[in-house]
């Protein structure tokens, strides 16, 4: 059994956590490959509602191993807190089943402070980051000055390096942003304790992935965020700082493309976005408000209200291309119940010119010139949360899914009709 890659096809929060939880039942290893605790992945199963930020969403299956891969940036405080919460629920997060790649990068308290300061300094151009230190940590990684998890094997030396880095960040905080410095000694003491706690979890992540693949078992690769937050292919600069697409699974975990057998794009039945940046099908009216309330569209990590809009097939087509999608999992179809008419964007238009391709590469100002071209479809009134087969969906809901498949050219193999593990059609 090979590698299966799960990616977000929109701006994040598509329901990756719940789909990974479903697919994980067949996996030997579930591995997060990018991002950090900016992610919030929800799993509702076995009487628990887990809100996971760093621990992979397969954690409810006791027989599989979870890996936080090299491409992830880790705030040890958040990881330890999350492990404690899971342990309190009776979920095993011991070193033999929760592994941390030695090559993953470490987020410091000053990375978080710099994140907040830098975004605030952007003023009206603020990205609206999660303030988890993601951008500054990946920047230090690219500048080749950051600490990696592997250094935690020597907690005292790690603590010295933490203090040194905090001092360097403090200079930037004070000089560039006029902020108070953070205590290097406190950070060193805290991170020494985290290192003692986390060192037993360290592993050579790429070697672990390779072993599982060589044994013919399935590796399930879990993305954070979504295509349009990708550093290269998203709506730059309103993006996150990592590779959120299928290619990111290969670089973030360290294995080759020939092992990938399935790439699954997770898409909501409508579109949402948290934070600033372009959103062509955004609804700033009562329909948008209704979707937000019915869908519970508030950030899992920050609690911010999510911006809501119609489904955008131009984006899904783009997701199919960039990720080489084999299939879609379409979540939250139940949220659309009760809307009389539904719109989907099938193309964009600019001065009489029409395109079916998402115009990402020329930047957000160029993107703003394009307006969505909508098709209207009939809605359905029925509650579909108890439906378990596609044939039992109301005809209009069936038609909605079929039109997505037809317009994008990718089959929908999973339909979410509620947040619970069993509330799905597949
Ligand atoms: P992720 O970041 O992609 O894992 O998604 P989030 O967990 O941030 O947000 C998805 C939200 O939708 C969570 O609250 C899920 O419990 C919920 N959810 C997932 N699938 C469905 C579905 O099919 N129907 C409904 N009503 N809720 C869903
Ligand atoms: P999951 O994995 C939705 C957004 C932030 C902001 C931008 C940059 O749950 O889908 P960052 O803190 O990463 O520098 O913020 O990206 N963002 C997300 N939006 N879901 C997420 O993760 C996100 N992670 C980051 O709101 O607009
Ligand atoms: Mg989320």
Short mmCIF file of C-alpha atoms and ligand atoms in Angstrom, two decimals:
data_model
loop_
_atom_site.label_atom_id
_atom_site.label_comp_id
_atom_site.label_asym_id
_atom_site.label_seq_id
_atom_site.Cartn_x
_atom_site.Cartn_y
_atom_site.Cartn_z
CA UNK A 1 0.00 0.00 0.00
CA UNK A 2 1.28 3.36 -1.04
CA UNK A 3 1.11 7.03 -0.04
CA UNK A 4 -2.24 8.79 -0.08
CA UNK A 5 -2.11 12.58 -0.04
CA UNK A 6 -4.91 14.72 1.40
CA UNK A 7 -4.89 18.45 0.56
CA UNK A 8 -7.22 21.40 1.01
CA UNK A 9 -8.64 22.62 -2.31
CA UNK A 10 -9.74 26.12 -1.22
CA UNK A 11 -8.53 28.50 1.56
CA UNK A 12 -8.32 25.94 4.38
CA UNK A 13 -10.89 24.58 6.85
CA UNK A 14 -12.40 22.35 4.17
CA UNK A 15 -12.75 19.45 6.60
CA UNK A 16 -9.34 17.84 6.12
CA UNK A 17 -9.32 16.59 9.72
CA UNK A 18 -12.59 14.68 9.39
CA UNK A 19 -11.63 13.13 6.04
CA UNK A 20 -8.18 12.13 7.32
CA UNK A 21 -9.90 10.54 10.33
CA UNK A 22 -12.01 8.48 7.94
CA UNK A 23 -9.16 7.43 5.64
CA UNK A 24 -6.82 6.68 8.57
CA UNK A 25 -8.62 3.45 9.38
CA UNK A 26 -6.58 1.81 6.60
CA UNK A 27 -3.28 3.56 7.28
CA UNK A 28 -0.19 2.50 9.20
CA UNK A 29 1.21 6.01 9.44
CA UNK A 30 -0.51 9.41 9.33
CA UNK A 31 1.93 12.23 8.70
CA UNK A 32 1.47 16.02 8.77
CA UNK A 33 3.72 17.63 6.18
CA UNK A 34 3.44 21.42 6.44
CA UNK A 35 2.34 24.39 8.53
CA UNK A 36 2.18 24.61 12.29
CA UNK A 37 -0.39 25.41 14.95
CA UNK A 38 -1.99 27.93 12.59
CA UNK A 39 -3.95 24.84 11.52
CA UNK A 40 -7.06 23.67 13.34
CA UNK A 41 -8.35 20.26 12.30
CA UNK A 42 -11.58 18.97 13.80
CA UNK A 43 -12.40 15.31 14.30
CA UNK A 44 -15.77 14.31 15.73
CA UNK A 45 -15.83 10.61 16.57
CA UNK A 46 -16.11 8.13 19.42
CA UNK A 47 -17.84 10.75 21.57
CA UNK A 48 -14.94 13.20 21.23
CA UNK A 49 -14.63 16.50 19.40
CA UNK A 50 -10.91 16.91 18.90
CA UNK A 51 -9.49 20.23 17.74
CA UNK A 52 -6.01 19.31 16.57
CA UNK A 53 -3.34 21.85 15.68
CA UNK A 54 -0.18 19.77 15.34
CA UNK A 55 -1.01 16.15 16.12
CA UNK A 56 -2.14 14.33 12.94
CA UNK A 57 -5.86 13.62 12.62
CA UNK A 58 -5.40 9.84 12.65
CA UNK A 59 -4.67 9.87 16.39
CA UNK A 60 -7.96 8.18 17.36
CA UNK A 61 -6.86 4.85 15.83
CA UNK A 62 -4.69 3.22 18.50
CA UNK A 63 -2.79 0.95 16.13
CA UNK A 64 -1.33 3.54 13.81
CA UNK A 65 1.67 5.81 14.19
CA UNK A 66 1.44 9.60 13.89
CA UNK A 67 4.31 11.68 12.50
CA UNK A 68 4.90 15.42 12.56
CA UNK A 69 7.11 15.76 9.52
CA UNK A 70 10.17 17.80 8.56
CA UNK A 71 8.09 20.41 6.71
CA UNK A 72 6.17 21.36 9.87
CA UNK A 73 7.06 24.25 12.20
CA UNK A 74 6.46 23.28 15.81
CA UNK A 75 5.63 25.39 18.81
CA UNK A 76 6.67 22.97 21.58
CA UNK A 77 4.35 24.67 24.11
CA UNK A 78 1.37 23.96 21.85
CA UNK A 79 2.49 20.40 21.13
CA UNK A 80 2.94 19.56 24.80
CA UNK A 81 -0.46 21.13 25.65
CA UNK A 82 -2.13 19.15 22.88
CA UNK A 83 -0.48 15.91 24.01
CA UNK A 84 -1.69 16.54 27.57
CA UNK A 85 -5.25 17.17 26.38
CA UNK A 86 -5.26 13.97 24.33
CA UNK A 87 -3.71 11.94 27.15
CA UNK A 88 -6.43 13.23 29.50
CA UNK A 89 -8.99 11.74 27.09
CA UNK A 90 -7.23 8.39 27.33
CA UNK A 91 -5.62 8.67 23.88
CA UNK A 92 -2.09 7.26 23.68
CA UNK A 93 0.39 9.94 22.61
CA UNK A 94 3.47 8.20 23.96
CA UNK A 95 6.82 8.22 22.13
CA UNK A 96 6.16 4.92 20.40
CA UNK A 97 3.16 6.24 18.48
CA UNK A 98 3.60 10.01 18.24
CA UNK A 99 6.81 10.85 16.40
CA UNK A 100 8.41 14.20 15.69
CA UNK A 101 10.84 14.56 12.80
CA UNK A 102 14.23 15.79 13.97
CA UNK A 103 14.24 18.10 10.93
CA UNK A 104 11.03 19.95 11.89
CA UNK A 105 11.65 23.60 12.77
CA UNK A 106 11.01 25.21 16.15
CA UNK A 107 8.79 28.23 16.77
CA UNK A 108 10.00 30.57 19.54
CA UNK A 109 7.91 33.06 21.57
CA UNK A 110 9.71 35.87 19.75
CA UNK A 111 8.61 34.41 16.38
CA UNK A 112 5.05 34.86 17.58
CA UNK A 113 5.72 38.40 18.77
CA UNK A 114 7.39 39.26 15.44
CA UNK A 115 4.43 37.76 13.54
CA UNK A 116 1.97 40.05 15.36
CA UNK A 117 4.22 43.10 15.05
CA UNK A 118 4.95 42.59 11.37
CA UNK A 119 1.30 42.06 10.42
CA UNK A 120 0.19 45.08 12.45
CA UNK A 121 2.87 47.15 10.70
CA UNK A 122 1.30 46.30 7.35
CA UNK A 123 -1.67 48.44 8.35
CA UNK A 124 -4.45 48.20 5.78
CA UNK A 125 -2.45 45.56 3.92
CA UNK A 126 -2.42 43.22 6.93
CA UNK A 127 -2.69 39.53 6.04
CA UNK A 128 -4.62 38.70 9.17
CA UNK A 129 -2.26 35.92 10.17
CA UNK A 130 -3.04 33.58 13.05
CA UNK A 131 -0.14 35.21 14.97
CA UNK A 132 1.32 31.80 15.71
CA UNK A 133 4.78 32.80 14.47
CA UNK A 134 4.49 30.83 11.24
CA UNK A 135 5.88 33.39 8.77
CA UNK A 136 8.89 34.48 10.90
CA UNK A 137 9.81 30.84 11.63
CA UNK A 138 9.76 29.78 7.97
CA UNK A 139 11.70 32.98 7.17
CA UNK A 140 14.42 31.99 9.67
CA UNK A 141 14.39 28.47 8.22
CA UNK A 142 14.96 29.82 4.71
CA UNK A 143 17.67 32.14 6.07
CA UNK A 144 19.30 29.04 7.61
CA UNK A 145 19.40 30.43 11.13
CA UNK A 146 16.55 28.55 12.83
CA UNK A 147 16.57 25.79 15.44
CA UNK A 148 15.41 22.31 14.52
CA UNK A 149 13.67 19.75 16.70
CA UNK A 150 16.69 17.42 16.57
CA UNK A 151 18.62 19.84 18.75
CA UNK A 152 16.33 18.92 21.65
CA UNK A 153 18.39 15.76 22.21
CA UNK A 154 20.75 18.02 24.16
CA UNK A 155 18.35 20.15 26.27
CA UNK A 156 21.02 22.36 27.88
CA UNK A 157 22.67 23.24 24.58
CA UNK A 158 19.22 23.68 23.01
CA UNK A 159 18.31 26.13 25.80
CA UNK A 160 21.45 28.18 25.13
CA UNK A 161 20.61 28.35 21.44
CA UNK A 162 17.04 29.40 22.29
CA UNK A 163 18.32 32.26 24.48
CA UNK A 164 20.68 33.38 21.71
CA UNK A 165 17.90 33.41 19.11
CA UNK A 166 15.53 35.25 21.45
CA UNK A 167 18.18 37.94 21.99
CA UNK A 168 18.58 38.37 18.23
CA UNK A 169 14.79 38.57 17.76
CA UNK A 170 14.54 41.04 20.64
CA UNK A 171 16.78 43.47 18.80
CA UNK A 172 14.35 43.40 15.86
CA UNK A 173 11.32 43.70 18.12
CA UNK A 174 12.76 46.75 19.86
CA UNK A 175 14.46 48.55 16.99
CA UNK A 176 12.01 47.84 14.19
CA UNK A 177 8.72 47.68 16.05
CA UNK A 178 9.36 49.51 19.34
CA UNK A 179 8.21 46.50 21.33
CA UNK A 180 9.26 45.19 24.72
CA UNK A 181 11.86 42.41 24.62
CA UNK A 182 11.00 38.91 25.87
CA UNK A 183 13.10 37.25 28.54
CA UNK A 184 15.81 35.01 26.98
CA UNK A 185 16.32 33.28 30.34
CA UNK A 186 12.62 32.44 30.69
CA UNK A 187 12.47 31.12 27.10
CA UNK A 188 15.60 29.04 27.71
CA UNK A 189 14.13 27.51 30.88
CA UNK A 190 10.77 26.77 29.22
CA UNK A 191 12.35 25.27 26.11
CA UNK A 192 14.75 23.16 28.15
CA UNK A 193 11.71 21.58 29.82
CA UNK A 194 9.97 21.05 26.45
CA UNK A 195 13.11 19.45 25.08
CA UNK A 196 13.24 16.97 27.97
CA UNK A 197 9.62 16.12 27.34
CA UNK A 198 9.78 15.87 23.53
CA UNK A 199 13.23 14.32 22.95
CA UNK A 200 11.91 10.72 23.26
CA UNK A 201 9.51 11.46 20.36
CA UNK A 202 12.26 12.49 17.93
CA UNK A 203 12.81 10.35 14.89
CA UNK A 204 14.26 10.38 11.40
CA UNK A 205 10.91 11.14 9.78
CA UNK A 206 11.89 10.39 6.21
CA UNK A 207 13.38 7.03 7.22
CA UNK A 208 10.15 6.16 9.06
CA UNK A 209 8.02 7.01 6.01
CA UNK A 210 10.36 4.95 3.83
CA UNK A 211 10.14 1.94 6.15
CA UNK A 212 6.35 1.97 6.13
CA UNK A 213 6.20 2.31 2.35
CA UNK A 214 8.76 -0.47 1.88
CA UNK A 215 6.67 -2.72 4.12
CA UNK A 216 3.77 -2.19 1.72
CA UNK A 217 1.70 -0.27 4.28
CA UNK A 218 -0.22 2.94 3.71
CA UNK A 219 1.16 6.36 4.60
CA UNK A 220 -1.57 8.98 4.81
CA UNK A 221 -0.15 12.46 4.24
CA UNK A 222 -2.13 15.26 5.87
CA UNK A 223 -1.87 18.85 4.66
CA UNK A 224 -2.60 21.93 6.67
CA UNK A 225 -4.26 24.98 5.07
CA UNK A 226 -5.37 24.87 1.42
CA UNK A 227 -4.25 25.53 -2.15
CA UNK A 228 -4.96 29.27 -2.18
CA UNK A 229 -2.87 29.74 0.99
CA UNK A 230 0.11 28.03 -0.67
CA UNK A 231 3.26 30.17 -0.65
CA UNK A 232 3.91 29.65 -4.38
CA UNK A 233 0.49 28.99 -5.88
CA UNK A 234 -1.90 30.83 -3.59
CA UNK A 235 -3.17 34.40 -3.55
CA UNK A 236 0.25 35.85 -2.62
CA UNK A 237 0.93 37.75 -0.38
CA UNK A 238 -2.32 36.72 1.35
CA UNK A 239 -1.00 33.22 1.94
CA UNK A 240 0.72 31.19 4.60
CA UNK A 241 4.46 30.48 4.45
CA UNK A 242 4.54 26.79 3.51
CA UNK A 243 3.79 24.44 0.66
CA UNK A 244 0.19 23.33 1.14
CA UNK A 245 -0.15 21.39 -2.11
CA UNK A 246 0.44 17.74 -2.97
CA UNK A 247 4.06 18.41 -3.90
CA UNK A 248 4.56 19.65 -0.34
CA UNK A 249 3.88 16.14 0.96
CA UNK A 250 6.96 14.86 -0.90
CA UNK A 251 9.30 17.64 0.27
CA UNK A 252 7.75 17.94 3.72
CA UNK A 253 8.03 14.23 4.50
CA UNK A 254 10.91 13.16 2.29
CA UNK A 255 9.80 10.52 -0.20
CA UNK A 256 9.50 10.26 -3.97
CA UNK A 257 6.50 10.75 -6.27
CA UNK A 258 6.35 7.16 -7.48
CA UNK A 259 4.89 6.12 -4.13
CA UNK A 260 1.83 8.34 -4.44
CA UNK A 261 -1.23 6.37 -5.50
CA UNK A 262 -4.06 8.78 -4.65
CA UNK A 263 -4.34 12.53 -4.25
CA UNK A 264 -7.57 13.64 -2.61
CA UNK A 265 -8.68 17.27 -2.61
CA UNK A 266 -10.99 18.33 0.19
CA UNK A 267 -13.52 20.98 -0.83
CA UNK A 268 -16.42 22.48 1.01
CA UNK A 269 -19.73 22.59 -0.86
CA UNK A 270 -19.32 26.39 -0.68
CA UNK A 271 -16.24 28.57 -0.09
CA UNK A 272 -14.81 30.17 3.06
CA UNK A 273 -11.73 32.17 3.93
CA UNK A 274 -10.31 33.47 7.23
CA UNK A 275 -8.11 36.55 7.13
CA UNK A 276 -7.62 39.15 4.40
CA UNK A 277 -7.13 38.80 0.66
CA UNK A 278 -9.13 38.26 -2.52
CA UNK A 279 -12.25 36.09 -2.54
CA UNK A 280 -14.15 36.38 -5.85
CA UNK A 281 -17.37 34.61 -4.81
CA UNK A 282 -17.63 36.17 -1.34
CA UNK A 283 -21.19 36.87 -0.13
CA UNK A 284 -21.50 40.03 1.91
CA UNK A 285 -25.24 39.61 2.38
CA UNK A 286 -27.69 37.58 4.43
CA UNK A 287 -26.99 34.42 2.42
CA UNK A 288 -23.34 34.63 3.53
CA UNK A 289 -24.46 35.23 7.11
CA UNK A 290 -26.79 32.27 6.95
CA UNK A 291 -24.04 29.95 5.67
CA UNK A 292 -21.74 31.18 8.47
CA UNK A 293 -24.33 30.47 11.16
CA UNK A 294 -25.61 27.12 9.82
CA UNK A 295 -22.09 25.93 8.96
CA UNK A 296 -20.57 27.14 12.24
CA UNK A 297 -17.99 29.04 10.20
CA UNK A 298 -15.80 30.39 12.95
CA UNK A 299 -12.04 29.69 12.99
CA UNK A 300 -10.96 26.52 14.82
CA UNK A 301 -7.70 28.21 15.86
CA UNK A 302 -8.58 31.88 16.34
CA UNK A 303 -12.39 31.87 16.64
CA UNK A 304 -12.59 34.57 13.94
CA UNK A 305 -15.75 34.56 11.77
CA UNK A 306 -14.95 33.02 8.40
CA UNK A 307 -15.86 34.91 5.24
CA UNK A 308 -18.37 32.82 3.26
CA UNK A 309 -19.29 32.63 -0.41
CA UNK A 310 -20.58 30.47 -3.24
CA UNK A 311 -18.71 27.44 -4.51
CA UNK A 312 -16.05 28.44 -7.05
CA UNK A 313 -15.37 25.81 -9.69
CA UNK A 314 -12.56 27.89 -11.19
CA UNK A 315 -10.73 27.30 -7.91
CA UNK A 316 -11.56 23.59 -7.87
CA UNK A 317 -10.27 23.22 -11.44
CA UNK A 318 -7.06 24.98 -10.35
CA UNK A 319 -6.83 22.61 -7.37
CA UNK A 320 -7.20 19.65 -9.73
CA UNK A 321 -4.33 20.90 -11.89
CA UNK A 322 -1.83 21.97 -9.23
CA UNK A 323 -2.34 18.86 -7.10
CA UNK A 324 -3.06 16.33 -9.85
CA UNK A 325 -6.23 15.39 -8.00
CA UNK A 326 -7.69 11.93 -8.47
CA UNK A 327 -10.83 12.72 -6.53
CA UNK A 328 -12.66 15.22 -4.37
CA UNK A 329 -14.13 14.82 -0.92
CA UNK A 330 -16.99 17.33 -0.78
CA UNK A 331 -17.85 18.34 2.78
CA UNK A 332 -20.71 20.26 4.41
CA UNK A 333 -23.29 19.63 1.69
CA UNK A 334 -25.85 19.55 4.53
CA UNK A 335 -25.18 23.23 5.26
CA UNK A 336 -26.74 24.24 1.92
CA UNK A 337 -30.09 22.59 2.73
CA UNK A 338 -32.90 25.13 2.78
CA UNK A 339 -31.43 27.59 0.26
CA UNK A 340 -33.88 27.97 -2.60
CA UNK A 341 -31.33 28.75 -5.33
CA UNK A 342 -27.61 28.01 -5.35
CA UNK A 343 -24.97 29.71 -7.43
CA UNK A 344 -21.65 28.27 -8.53
CA UNK A 345 -18.91 30.20 -10.32
CA UNK A 346 -18.08 28.32 -13.52
CA UNK A 347 -15.69 30.88 -15.07
CA UNK A 348 -14.31 34.41 -14.61
CA UNK A 349 -14.86 37.37 -16.92
CA UNK A 350 -12.88 40.59 -17.58
CA UNK A 351 -13.81 43.13 -20.27
CA UNK A 352 -15.68 40.56 -22.30
CA UNK A 353 -12.82 38.06 -21.98
CA UNK A 354 -13.64 34.76 -20.27
CA UNK A 355 -11.37 32.28 -18.52
CA UNK A 356 -11.87 28.98 -16.78
CA UNK A 357 -8.40 29.08 -15.22
CA UNK A 358 -7.68 30.69 -11.86
CA UNK A 359 -5.40 33.67 -12.64
CA UNK A 360 -3.06 33.38 -9.66
CA UNK A 361 0.40 34.10 -10.99
CA UNK A 362 0.03 37.79 -11.91
CA UNK A 363 -1.00 38.74 -8.39
CA UNK A 364 -4.00 39.96 -6.47
CA UNK A 365 -4.45 43.23 -8.40
CA UNK A 366 -4.77 41.33 -11.66
CA UNK A 367 -7.09 38.83 -9.98
CA UNK A 368 -9.34 41.67 -8.78
CA UNK A 369 -10.14 42.56 -12.39
CA UNK A 370 -11.86 39.24 -12.91
CA UNK A 371 -15.49 38.76 -11.90
CA UNK A 372 -17.15 35.39 -11.44
CA UNK A 373 -19.62 34.07 -14.00
CA UNK A 374 -22.34 32.17 -12.16
CA UNK A 375 -24.65 29.34 -13.06
CA UNK A 376 -27.75 28.96 -10.92
CA UNK A 377 -28.88 25.62 -9.68
CA UNK A 378 -32.00 24.67 -7.74
CA UNK A 379 -31.59 24.12 -4.01
CA UNK A 380 -33.27 21.53 -1.81
CA UNK A 381 -35.26 21.90 1.38
CA UNK A 382 -34.72 18.49 2.98
CA UNK A 383 -32.41 17.78 5.93
CA UNK A 384 -29.82 15.43 4.40
CA UNK A 385 -27.76 14.75 7.52
CA UNK A 386 -29.18 11.23 7.81
CA UNK A 387 -28.64 10.28 4.15
CA UNK A 388 -26.01 7.56 3.61
CA UNK A 389 -26.20 6.86 -0.11
CA UNK A 390 -25.97 9.16 -3.06
CA UNK A 391 -29.17 7.77 -4.55
CA UNK A 392 -31.10 8.85 -1.45
CA UNK A 393 -30.10 12.51 -1.76
CA UNK A 394 -32.80 14.89 -2.99
CA UNK A 395 -32.53 15.19 -6.81
CA UNK A 396 -31.28 18.80 -6.60
CA UNK A 397 -28.46 17.81 -4.22
CA UNK A 398 -27.51 14.92 -6.53
CA UNK A 399 -27.51 17.32 -9.44
CA UNK A 400 -25.29 19.80 -7.53
CA UNK A 401 -22.64 17.12 -6.96
CA UNK A 402 -22.93 15.76 -10.50
CA UNK A 403 -22.46 19.22 -12.01
CA UNK A 404 -19.28 19.74 -9.96
CA UNK A 405 -17.90 16.46 -11.27
CA UNK A 406 -18.86 17.34 -14.81
CA UNK A 407 -17.49 20.90 -14.78
CA UNK A 408 -14.24 20.09 -13.00
CA UNK A 409 -13.72 16.62 -14.48
CA UNK A 410 -12.83 14.99 -11.16
CA UNK A 411 -15.08 12.48 -9.36
CA UNK A 412 -16.52 13.19 -5.92
CA UNK A 413 -15.89 10.02 -3.88
CA UNK A 414 -16.89 11.28 -0.43
CA UNK A 415 -19.75 13.59 0.54
CA UNK A 416 -19.98 15.04 4.04
CA UNK A 417 -23.51 15.48 5.36
CA UNK A 418 -22.60 16.29 8.97
CA UNK A 419 -19.50 16.57 11.17
CA UNK A 420 -19.70 13.09 12.76
CA UNK A 421 -17.51 10.27 11.46
CA UNK A 422 -20.57 8.38 10.20
CA UNK A 423 -22.27 11.38 8.57
CA UNK A 424 -20.96 10.79 5.08
CA UNK A 425 -21.71 9.20 1.74
CA UNK A 426 -18.89 7.24 0.13
P1 LIG B 1 -9.84 21.49 8.47
O1 LIG B 1 -8.97 22.59 8.98
O2 LIG B 1 -9.79 21.37 7.00
O3 LIG B 1 -9.58 20.18 9.14
O4 LIG B 1 -11.34 21.91 8.84
P2 LIG B 1 -11.85 22.54 10.24
O5 LIG B 1 -11.90 21.46 11.26
O6 LIG B 1 -11.10 23.78 10.57
O7 LIG B 1 -13.29 23.03 9.83
C1 LIG B 1 -14.26 22.15 9.34
C2 LIG B 1 -15.49 22.22 10.26
O8 LIG B 1 -16.59 21.62 9.61
C3 LIG B 1 -15.31 21.43 11.55
O9 LIG B 1 -16.04 22.06 12.56
C4 LIG B 1 -15.92 20.07 11.22
O10 LIG B 1 -16.42 19.38 12.37
C5 LIG B 1 -17.05 20.49 10.33
N1 LIG B 1 -17.42 19.51 9.29
C6 LIG B 1 -16.62 18.71 8.54
N2 LIG B 1 -17.35 18.04 7.63
C7 LIG B 1 -18.63 18.43 7.79
C8 LIG B 1 -19.85 18.11 7.12
O11 LIG B 1 -19.90 17.34 6.16
N3 LIG B 1 -20.98 18.74 7.56
C9 LIG B 1 -20.97 19.63 8.61
N4 LIG B 1 -22.12 20.20 8.96
N5 LIG B 1 -19.83 19.94 9.26
C10 LIG B 1 -18.69 19.36 8.85
P1 LIG B 2 -6.33 24.66 8.41
O1 LIG B 2 -5.21 23.65 8.36
C1 LIG B 2 -7.76 28.65 7.34
C2 LIG B 2 -4.71 31.81 7.08
C3 LIG B 2 -4.74 32.94 8.10
C4 LIG B 2 -4.17 34.08 7.25
C5 LIG B 2 -3.14 33.36 6.40
C6 LIG B 2 -1.72 33.47 6.93
O2 LIG B 2 -7.15 24.58 9.64
O3 LIG B 2 -7.12 24.65 7.14
P2 LIG B 2 -0.45 32.34 8.98
O4 LIG B 2 -0.76 32.39 10.45
O5 LIG B 2 -0.43 30.97 8.40
O6 LIG B 2 0.77 33.11 8.62
O7 LIG B 2 -1.69 33.14 8.31
O8 LIG B 2 -3.52 32.00 6.36
N1 LIG B 2 -4.68 30.45 7.66
C7 LIG B 2 -5.70 29.60 7.65
N2 LIG B 2 -6.97 29.74 7.23
N3 LIG B 2 -7.34 27.46 7.80
C8 LIG B 2 -6.07 27.29 8.20
O9 LIG B 2 -5.57 26.07 8.54
C9 LIG B 2 -5.18 28.38 8.18
N4 LIG B 2 -3.89 28.57 8.51
C10 LIG B 2 -3.60 29.83 8.18
O10 LIG B 2 -6.06 33.20 8.52
O11 LIG B 2 -5.17 34.56 6.37
MG1 LIG B 3 -9.11 24.33 10.13
#
